[in-house]
């Protein structure tokens, strides 16, 4: 194939991109390559069968028309699925253009086939970026204790880890959200360990920060292509703490990576401290893509689950410290009083262990009471209901509950309504869209606006701040 052919192809790609727009282009055509041009037939390749059939049924005529605009002699387009064989490198001068399509024509990298082979990424910087974030050997499925609040998340995680390359992807992405210390990272790393041990598919675990850092440094060393190409060698991409993903260009890269992986039938797993609908800084399209798989929430650890986690941890600690013995009543006491999250449970046990090791004193209830005192939080506040908030706020401001839910925009209703929405967001675990629905079917952006408004006001307006404190106290009593 001549350079002239490649140049022609570059122009065809430009036309195609201009016609269908950047989004459609990068979703479907970014990984299309020119294989051959012979006697009026253009042979193009794509990496997956799915892409092939989609392009064939939706864009075949478009592609042909774009070719004919460049070369009138072309009469036929043939689409093939390229195999995993390494192909010839493309001439260097073509690379910048191909870069624009997020694509590396043929290269040092194996085409993605999701197999478990290591990626042959030449550049050490890229290698560094792609090595994944460090894993903690203790965070496995074996050490993950299942209880009411995490049954579904654990089952979904196991299913993802056990899936084979040939299995259809059941839910994509798998999106797990929960508060701090409730086991997200544990579950994600468990998927990574188990998936890689099975050897079927390469599982890459990245924190959102690492993802950003990887891209930033890869872009800086101009190896974004290599980065992207190598990403394609991944069977399962696991991203932790998505709420930290920041910056427009990072998000655009994230969006493309997500689309490329999902469209190619790769599994994506994500953890975040909030549901997709509340990732406010993310683009709507990314959010809807995230919400389009399976979204699972893990609730707080109940007392029983905390007790089981503690028992498991003591057992694990004893493999290194055989003399470490914690009587069950002590564990029961910790499970009852250290209610906040899994990290505090770990902290509590570490203190007992340290005390035991350093002083040689046996662990007793008295010692435990002393050691963990500052980890004990005041009783969990009562669960507040949105109806209660509406009732109490309406009474306080002398309006009716239906005023709050109505679309009236007079000042005497607008402010109480904002206060009520603000309280709903701060005192309940309801999401913005749900709060919007409960306030007469409002949009989540309206709720967000109200929350920000009140947050802004209480900083300066002492009277309002006090009013809100009083309302909170009434509601939590
Ligand atoms: P997150 O990422 O949600 O903030 P982590 O996964 O880091 O939380 O969990 C915090 C600590 O609690 C870790 O030590 C973890 O092993 C432990 N933990 C949380 N949930 C469980 C569980 N279901 N079984 C065992 N350990 C758990
Ligand atoms: Mg975490």
PDB file of C-alpha atoms and ligand atoms in Angstrom, residues 179-186 188 205 240-241 243-244 271 343, ligand 2:
ATOM      1  CA  UNK A 179     -19.444   6.111  51.989  1.00  0.00           C
ATOM      2  CA  UNK A 180     -15.885   6.154  53.287  1.00  0.00           C
ATOM      3  CA  UNK A 181     -14.513   2.947  54.778  1.00  0.00           C
ATOM      4  CA  UNK A 182     -17.364   0.709  53.702  1.00  0.00           C
ATOM      5  CA  UNK A 183     -15.331  -1.653  51.558  1.00  0.00           C
ATOM      6  CA  UNK A 184     -15.181  -0.213  48.038  1.00  0.00           C
ATOM      7  CA  UNK A 185     -11.444  -0.425  47.653  1.00  0.00           C
ATOM      8  CA  UNK A 186     -11.458  -3.847  49.281  1.00  0.00           C
ATOM      9  CA  UNK A 188     -12.204  -3.580  43.755  1.00  0.00           C
ATOM     10  CA  UNK A 205      -6.661  -1.410  38.930  1.00  0.00           C
ATOM     11  CA  UNK A 240     -11.327   3.548  42.238  1.00  0.00           C
ATOM     12  CA  UNK A 241     -12.527   6.832  43.733  1.00  0.00           C
ATOM     13  CA  UNK A 243     -15.161  11.298  42.429  1.00  0.00           C
ATOM     14  CA  UNK A 244     -11.579  12.567  42.258  1.00  0.00           C
ATOM     15  CA  UNK A 271     -16.162   2.824  42.671  1.00  0.00           C
ATOM     16  CA  UNK A 343     -11.209   1.886  58.838  1.00  0.00           C
TER      17      UNK A 343
HETATM   18 MG1  LIG B   2     -11.328   3.449  48.946  1.00  0.00          MG
END
